CSV table of C-alpha atoms in Angstrom, one decimal:
chain,number,residue,atom,x,y,z
T,1,MET,CA,3.5,12.1,36.4
T,2,SER,CA,7.2,12.0,36.9
T,3,ARG,CA,9.3,15.0,35.6
T,4,LYS,CA,11.2,12.6,33.5
T,5,ALA,CA,8.1,11.6,31.7
T,6,TRP,CA,6.8,15.0,31.2
T,7,LEU,CA,10.1,16.2,29.6
T,8,PHE,CA,10.1,13.3,27.3
T,9,ILE,CA,6.5,13.8,26.2
T,10,LEU,CA,6.8,17.6,25.8
T,11,ILE,CA,10.0,17.2,23.7
T,12,THR,CA,8.6,14.4,21.5
T,13,PHE,CA,5.4,16.1,20.9
T,14,GLY,CA,7.2,19.5,20.3
T,15,LEU,CA,9.4,17.9,17.6
T,16,THR,CA,6.8,16.0,15.9
T,17,TRP,CA,3.6,17.9,15.6
T,18,PRO,CA,4.8,21.1,14.1
T,19,VAL,CA,6.4,18.8,11.2
T,20,GLU,CA,3.3,16.8,10.8
T,21,PHE,CA,0.9,19.8,10.9
T,22,ALA,CA,3.3,21.5,8.2
T,23,LEU,CA,3.0,18.2,6.1
T,24,VAL,CA,-0.7,18.1,6.3
T,25,ALA,CA,-1.0,21.8,5.3
T,26,TRP,CA,1.5,21.3,2.3
T,27,VAL,CA,-0.7,18.3,0.9
T,28,GLY,CA,-4.0,20.4,1.4
T,29,GLY,CA,-5.1,19.2,4.7
T,30,ASP,CA,-6.2,15.7,3.6
T,31,LEU,CA,-3.7,12.9,3.3
T,32,ALA,CA,-6.3,10.6,1.9
T,33,ALA,CA,-7.2,12.9,-1.0
T,34,PRO,CA,-6.1,11.9,-4.6
T,35,ALA,CA,-4.2,15.3,-4.7
T,36,ALA,CA,-1.9,13.9,-1.9
T,37,ALA,CA,-1.1,10.8,-4.0
T,38,GLY,CA,1.3,12.8,-6.0
T,39,SER,CA,3.4,13.6,-2.9
T,40,THR,CA,3.5,10.0,-1.6
T,41,GLY,CA,7.2,9.9,-1.5
T,42,VAL,CA,7.5,13.0,0.7
T,43,VAL,CA,4.7,12.0,2.9
T,44,THR,CA,6.3,8.6,3.5
T,45,ALA,CA,9.7,10.1,4.2
T,46,VAL,CA,8.3,12.6,6.7
T,47,MET,CA,6.3,9.9,8.6
T,48,VAL,CA,9.2,7.5,8.6
T,49,GLY,CA,11.3,10.3,9.8
T,50,THR,CA,9.1,11.3,12.7
T,51,MET,CA,9.3,7.7,14.0
T,52,PHE,CA,12.7,8.4,15.0
T,53,VAL,CA,11.7,11.3,17.2
T,54,PRO,CA,10.8,9.4,20.3
T,55,ALA,CA,14.3,7.9,20.3
T,56,LEU,CA,15.9,11.2,19.9
T,57,SER,CA,13.8,12.7,22.7
T,58,ALA,CA,14.7,9.6,24.8
T,59,LEU,CA,18.6,10.3,24.0
T,60,ILE,CA,18.0,14.0,24.9
T,61,VAL,CA,16.2,13.3,28.3
T,62,GLN,CA,18.2,10.1,29.3
T,63,ARG,CA,21.7,11.5,28.6
T,64,GLY,CA,21.6,15.1,28.0
T,65,ILE,CA,19.2,16.1,30.9
T,66,TYR,CA,19.6,13.2,33.4
T,67,GLY,CA,23.2,12.0,32.4
T,68,ALA,CA,22.1,8.4,32.7
T,69,SER,CA,23.4,5.5,30.8
T,70,LEU,CA,21.9,4.9,27.3
T,71,ARG,CA,21.9,1.2,28.1
T,72,ASP,CA,19.0,1.9,30.4
T,73,LEU,CA,16.9,2.4,27.5
T,74,GLY,CA,16.7,-1.4,26.9
T,75,ILE,CA,18.6,-1.9,23.8
T,76,GLU,CA,20.0,-5.3,24.5
T,77,LEU,CA,21.1,-8.1,22.2
T,78,ARG,CA,20.1,-11.1,24.3
T,79,PRO,CA,17.6,-13.0,22.0
T,80,ASN,CA,15.2,-15.6,23.4
T,81,TRP,CA,12.1,-17.2,22.1
T,82,TRP,CA,10.1,-14.0,22.9
T,83,TRP,CA,11.7,-12.5,20.0
T,84,ALA,CA,10.2,-15.0,17.8
T,85,VAL,CA,6.8,-14.5,19.5
T,86,ALA,CA,7.0,-10.8,18.8
T,87,VAL,CA,7.1,-11.4,15.0
T,88,ILE,CA,4.2,-14.0,15.0
T,89,VAL,CA,1.7,-12.1,17.2
T,90,PRO,CA,0.8,-9.4,14.8
T,91,ILE,CA,0.2,-12.0,11.9
T,92,LEU,CA,-2.0,-14.0,14.1
T,93,ALA,CA,-3.9,-11.0,15.2
T,94,VAL,CA,-4.4,-9.8,11.6
T,95,ALA,CA,-5.6,-13.2,10.5
T,96,ALA,CA,-7.9,-13.4,13.5
T,97,ALA,CA,-9.4,-10.0,12.7
T,98,LEU,CA,-9.9,-10.9,9.1
T,99,GLY,CA,-11.7,-14.1,9.9
T,100,ALA,CA,-13.8,-12.3,12.5
T,101,SER,CA,-14.7,-9.4,10.2
T,102,ALA,CA,-15.9,-11.7,7.6
T,103,ALA,CA,-18.4,-13.1,10.0
T,104,LEU,CA,-20.1,-9.7,10.1
T,105,PRO,CA,-23.3,-8.8,8.0
T,106,HIS,CA,-22.5,-7.6,4.5
T,107,VAL,CA,-18.8,-8.3,4.9
T,108,SER,CA,-17.0,-11.1,3.0
T,109,LEU,CA,-13.5,-12.3,2.3
T,110,THR,CA,-12.2,-11.8,-1.3
T,111,SER,CA,-9.0,-12.9,-3.2
T,112,GLY,CA,-7.6,-9.3,-3.2
T,113,ALA,CA,-7.6,-9.2,-6.9
T,114,ALA,CA,-10.2,-6.3,-7.0
T,115,PHE,CA,-8.1,-4.2,-4.6
T,116,ILE,CA,-5.0,-4.6,-6.7
T,117,ILE,CA,-6.6,-3.6,-9.8
T,118,GLU,CA,-8.3,-0.5,-8.1
T,119,GLN,CA,-4.9,0.5,-6.8
T,120,LEU,CA,-3.3,0.2,-10.3
T,121,ASN,CA,-6.1,2.3,-11.7
T,122,ALA,CA,-5.6,4.9,-9.0
T,123,ALA,CA,-1.9,5.1,-9.9
T,124,SER,CA,-3.0,6.1,-13.4
T,125,LEU,CA,-1.0,3.4,-15.0
T,126,PRO,CA,-1.6,2.9,-18.9
T,127,ALA,CA,-4.6,0.7,-19.5
T,128,GLU,CA,-2.6,-2.1,-21.3
T,129,GLN,CA,-0.5,-2.6,-18.2
T,130,VAL,CA,-3.6,-2.9,-15.9
T,131,ASP,CA,-5.1,-5.4,-18.5
T,132,ALA,CA,-1.9,-7.4,-18.4
T,133,VAL,CA,-2.0,-7.6,-14.5
T,134,ARG,CA,-5.7,-8.5,-14.6
T,135,ALA,CA,-5.0,-11.3,-17.1
T,136,ASP,CA,-2.2,-12.8,-14.9
T,137,ILE,CA,-4.5,-12.8,-12.0
T,138,GLU,CA,-7.4,-14.4,-13.9
T,139,ALA,CA,-4.9,-17.1,-15.1
T,140,GLN,CA,-4.2,-18.1,-11.6
T,141,GLY,CA,-7.7,-18.7,-10.7
T,142,ALA,CA,-8.7,-19.8,-7.2
T,143,TRP,CA,-4.9,-19.9,-6.3
T,144,PHE,CA,-4.6,-16.1,-6.5
T,145,GLY,CA,-6.0,-15.4,-3.1
T,146,PRO,CA,-3.8,-17.9,-1.2
T,147,PHE,CA,-0.8,-16.7,-3.3
T,148,LEU,CA,-1.4,-13.2,-2.4
T,149,ALA,CA,-1.8,-14.1,1.3
T,150,GLY,CA,1.4,-16.2,1.4
T,151,ALA,CA,3.2,-13.2,-0.4
T,152,LEU,CA,2.0,-10.7,2.2
T,153,VAL,CA,2.8,-12.9,5.1
T,154,GLY,CA,6.4,-13.7,3.7
T,155,ALA,CA,7.0,-10.0,3.0
T,156,ALA,CA,5.9,-9.2,6.6
T,157,LEU,CA,8.2,-12.0,8.0
T,158,LEU,CA,11.2,-10.6,5.9
T,159,ALA,CA,10.6,-6.9,6.3
T,160,GLY,CA,8.9,-6.7,9.7
T,161,PRO,CA,11.9,-7.7,11.9
T,162,THR,CA,14.4,-6.1,9.7
T,163,ILE,CA,13.8,-3.0,7.5
T,164,ASN,CA,10.6,-2.0,9.3
T,165,ALA,CA,12.0,-2.6,12.6
T,166,LEU,CA,14.6,0.2,12.2
T,167,PRO,CA,12.1,3.1,12.3
T,168,ALA,CA,9.9,1.2,14.6
T,169,LEU,CA,12.9,1.0,17.1
T,170,GLY,CA,13.0,4.8,16.8
T,171,GLU,CA,9.6,4.7,18.5
T,172,GLU,CA,10.0,1.8,20.8
T,173,VAL,CA,13.2,3.3,22.4
T,174,GLY,CA,11.1,6.1,23.5
T,175,TRP,CA,7.7,4.6,24.3
T,176,ARG,CA,8.8,1.3,26.0
T,177,GLY,CA,12.5,2.1,26.7
T,178,LEU,CA,12.1,5.4,28.5
T,179,LEU,CA,8.3,6.3,29.2
T,180,GLN,CA,7.2,3.0,30.5
T,181,LYS,CA,10.3,2.8,32.7
T,182,ALA,CA,9.6,6.3,34.0
T,183,TRP,CA,5.9,5.2,34.8
T,184,ALA,CA,7.0,1.6,36.1
T,185,SER,CA,5.9,2.4,39.7
T,186,HIS,CA,2.3,2.4,38.4
T,187,GLY,CA,2.7,-1.4,37.6
T,188,PHE,CA,2.8,-3.3,34.3
T,189,TRP,CA,-0.9,-2.7,33.3
T,190,ARG,CA,-1.3,1.0,34.1
T,191,SER,CA,2.0,2.1,32.7
T,192,SER,CA,1.3,0.1,29.6
T,193,MET,CA,-2.1,1.7,29.0
T,194,GLY,CA,-0.7,5.1,29.9
T,195,VAL,CA,2.1,4.8,27.3
T,196,GLY,CA,-0.4,3.5,24.8
T,197,ALA,CA,-2.6,6.5,25.3
T,198,VAL,CA,0.2,9.0,24.8
T,199,TRP,CA,1.4,7.0,21.9
T,200,GLY,CA,-2.1,7.1,20.3
T,201,VAL,CA,-2.5,10.9,20.9
T,202,TRP,CA,0.9,11.4,19.4
T,203,HIS,CA,-0.5,10.2,16.0
T,204,LEU,CA,-3.2,13.0,16.0
T,205,PRO,CA,-2.1,15.4,13.2
T,206,ILE,CA,-1.8,12.8,10.5
T,207,VAL,CA,-4.8,10.5,11.7
T,208,ALA,CA,-7.1,13.5,11.9
T,209,SER,CA,-6.0,14.4,8.4
T,210,GLY,CA,-7.1,11.1,6.9
T,211,TYR,CA,-4.3,8.7,7.7
T,212,ASN,CA,-5.6,5.0,8.7
T,213,TYR,CA,-9.1,6.3,9.1
T,214,PRO,CA,-10.0,8.5,6.2
T,215,GLY,CA,-13.0,10.7,6.5
T,216,HIS,CA,-13.1,10.5,10.3
T,217,PRO,CA,-11.3,13.6,11.6
T,218,VAL,CA,-12.6,13.2,15.1
T,219,LEU,CA,-13.4,9.5,15.6
T,220,GLY,CA,-10.2,8.4,13.7
T,221,PRO,CA,-7.9,9.8,16.3
T,222,LEU,CA,-10.0,8.2,19.0
T,223,MET,CA,-9.9,4.9,17.3
T,224,MET,CA,-6.1,5.2,16.9
T,225,THR,CA,-5.6,5.9,20.6
T,226,VAL,CA,-7.6,2.8,21.6
T,227,PHE,CA,-5.8,0.8,19.0
T,228,CYS,CA,-2.3,1.9,20.5
T,229,MET,CA,-3.6,1.3,24.1
T,230,LEU,CA,-4.6,-2.2,23.2
T,231,TRP,CA,-1.3,-3.0,21.5
T,232,SER,CA,0.7,-1.3,24.2
T,233,PRO,CA,0.6,-4.3,26.8
T,234,LEU,CA,1.6,-6.8,24.1
T,235,LEU,CA,4.6,-4.7,23.2
T,236,ALA,CA,5.6,-4.2,26.8
T,237,TYR,CA,5.2,-7.8,27.5
T,238,VAL,CA,7.7,-8.9,24.8
T,239,VAL,CA,10.0,-6.3,26.1
T,240,VAL,CA,9.9,-7.4,29.6
T,241,ARG,CA,10.1,-11.1,28.8
T,242,GLY,CA,12.5,-10.6,25.9
T,243,HIS,CA,14.9,-8.3,28.0
T,244,SER,CA,15.1,-5.7,25.3
T,245,VAL,CA,13.0,-3.2,23.4
T,246,LEU,CA,14.2,-4.9,20.0
T,247,PRO,CA,11.4,-7.6,20.1
T,248,ALA,CA,8.9,-4.6,20.6
T,249,ALA,CA,10.5,-3.0,17.4
T,250,MET,CA,10.2,-6.3,15.6
T,251,LEU,CA,6.6,-6.7,16.7
T,252,HIS,CA,5.8,-3.0,15.8
T,253,GLY,CA,7.6,-3.4,12.3
T,254,THR,CA,5.7,-6.6,11.4
T,255,LEU,CA,2.4,-5.1,12.4
T,256,ASN,CA,3.1,-2.2,10.2
T,257,ALA,CA,3.9,-4.5,7.3
T,258,ILE,CA,0.7,-6.7,7.7
T,259,ALA,CA,-1.9,-4.4,9.2
T,260,GLY,CA,-3.2,-3.4,5.7
T,261,ALA,CA,-4.2,-6.8,4.8
T,262,SER,CA,-7.8,-6.2,5.5
T,263,LEU,CA,-7.8,-3.7,2.5
T,264,TYR,CA,-6.9,-6.5,0.3
T,265,PHE,CA,-9.1,-9.3,1.4
T,266,LEU,CA,-12.3,-7.7,2.9
T,267,GLU,CA,-15.3,-6.4,1.0
T,268,GLY,CA,-17.8,-4.4,2.9
T,269,GLY,CA,-17.8,-2.8,6.2
T,270,SER,CA,-15.5,0.2,6.9
T,271,ARG,CA,-12.2,1.2,8.5
T,272,LEU,CA,-14.0,1.6,11.7
T,273,THR,CA,-15.5,-1.8,11.9
T,274,THR,CA,-13.4,-4.3,10.1
T,275,GLY,CA,-9.7,-5.4,10.1
T,276,VAL,CA,-7.1,-5.3,12.9
T,277,MET,CA,-7.7,-1.5,13.2
T,278,GLY,CA,-11.4,-1.6,13.5
T,279,ALA,CA,-13.8,-2.6,16.2
T,280,VAL,CA,-13.5,-6.2,15.4
T,281,GLY,CA,-9.8,-6.0,15.7
T,282,PHE,CA,-10.2,-4.2,19.0
T,283,GLY,CA,-12.0,-7.3,20.2
T,284,VAL,CA,-9.3,-9.6,19.0
T,285,LEU,CA,-6.8,-7.4,20.8
T,286,VAL,CA,-8.8,-7.6,24.1
T,287,LEU,CA,-8.8,-11.5,23.9
T,288,ALA,CA,-5.0,-11.2,23.2
T,289,ASN,CA,-4.5,-9.0,26.3
T,290,SER,CA,-6.5,-11.5,28.3
T,291,LEU,CA,-4.1,-14.2,27.2
T,292,VAL,CA,-1.1,-12.0,28.4
T,293,TRP,CA,-2.9,-11.4,31.8
T,294,TRP,CA,-3.3,-15.2,32.0
T,295,HIS,CA,0.4,-16.0,31.1
T,296,GLN,CA,1.5,-13.3,33.4
T,297,ARG,CA,-0.3,-14.8,36.3
T,298,ARG,CA,0.6,-18.4,35.4
T,299,HIS,CA,4.2,-17.5,35.5
T,300,ALA,CA,4.1,-14.8,38.1
T,301,ASP,CA,7.4,-15.3,39.6
T,302,ALA,CA,9.2,-15.4,36.3
T,303,PHE,CA,7.5,-12.3,35.2
T,304,ARG,CA,8.1,-10.4,38.4
T,305,ALA,CA,11.9,-11.2,38.3
T,306,ASP,CA,11.9,-10.1,34.6
T,307,TRP,CA,9.8,-6.8,35.4
T,308,ILE,CA,12.4,-5.8,38.2
T,309,ASP,CA,15.3,-6.6,36.1
T,310,TRP,CA,14.0,-4.8,33.2
T,311,GLN,CA,13.6,-1.6,35.1
T,312,ARG,CA,16.5,-1.9,37.4
T,313,GLY,CA,19.1,0.3,35.6
T,314,ASP,CA,16.7,3.2,35.3
T,315,ARG,CA,15.8,2.9,39.0
T,316,LEU,CA,19.6,3.3,39.9
T,317,ASN,CA,19.4,6.9,38.5
T,318,PRO,CA,20.9,9.1,41.1
T,319,ARG,CA,17.8,11.5,40.8
T,320,SER,CA,15.5,8.7,42.0
T,321,VAL,CA,17.5,7.2,44.8
T,322,SER,CA,15.3,8.7,47.4
T,323,ARG,CA,12.4,6.8,46.0
T,324,GLN,CA,14.1,3.3,45.9
T,325,GLY,CA,13.3,0.4,48.1
T,326,PRO,CA,15.8,-1.4,50.5
T,327,SER,CA,17.1,-3.5,47.8
T,328,GLY,CA,18.2,-0.5,45.6
T,329,VAL,CA,15.2,-0.9,43.2
T,330,GLU,CA,12.0,1.1,43.4
T,331,THR,CA,9.2,-1.0,44.4
T,332,ALA,CA,6.5,-1.4,41.9
T,333,ASP,CA,3.5,-3.8,41.7
T,334,ALA,CA,4.0,-5.6,38.4
T,335,GLU,CA,0.5,-6.9,38.3
T,336,ARG,CA,-1.5,-3.6,38.6
């Protein structure tokens, strides 16, 4: 592992884990417990705040330690159609995971009404308000499910590439903008999986404490790491082909906005098995990665040119000149 990668990882974990472990201790050790619900605002603020830590660490390493240009972190405003692909991919993945989950034994699709009423009751709203919402839902009849699905997709399309993309950019500048470039000599697939593994482990304090996989302090972090590893090539691909980390931030932000749809529309199963974050979703992501592999090979010359161009700035860092090839760019196998 390169020194640059080590420095970035150590700083990122060193700035994040103490804060998150302190948060977990403050809420009583279980982020999914009812007692933590009263601290939702603080929990959300801390989690959103820590999403900016990878970018901060990247700035410290890139500029403060290496004295390299911040432009090499990949923040470029050169939109192309891959930016649109980045927004659509998580919505398609979640929809496919929902459909595949419904095919499992003892799992079925629902309208989402029961989940909404359950959440309103958990929020301790007055009974008359809950009854009013229930009456509105019943008045819509069979149209409520499609209406809710459309509302969730619309919200994801609106917030994913805008509001949600801002904190997601805080992560992507670090994971894809710096770390994957630092590991680029290992090739696209190996560097993507390596970044995904680090990214997944980075979530350990909150996931082990009930976030995303409540009740699974050991298996939850393992699932989260696999989840991040499977998403990492998709994020990296839109970065390389989109010539910027911004489409990855848009994909990441849209995923955060829509990933919870399985909680609304699935009855039965568990967080470990259903939805885009369960075993079924992992199967969908394996298929998605197969499509990336196919597209990469079908457009090998274009991808190789984009891969070299994407890592070019970082490879011109004076500290890595001795490792560069005759063209001034460190040689790396893009298809490994």
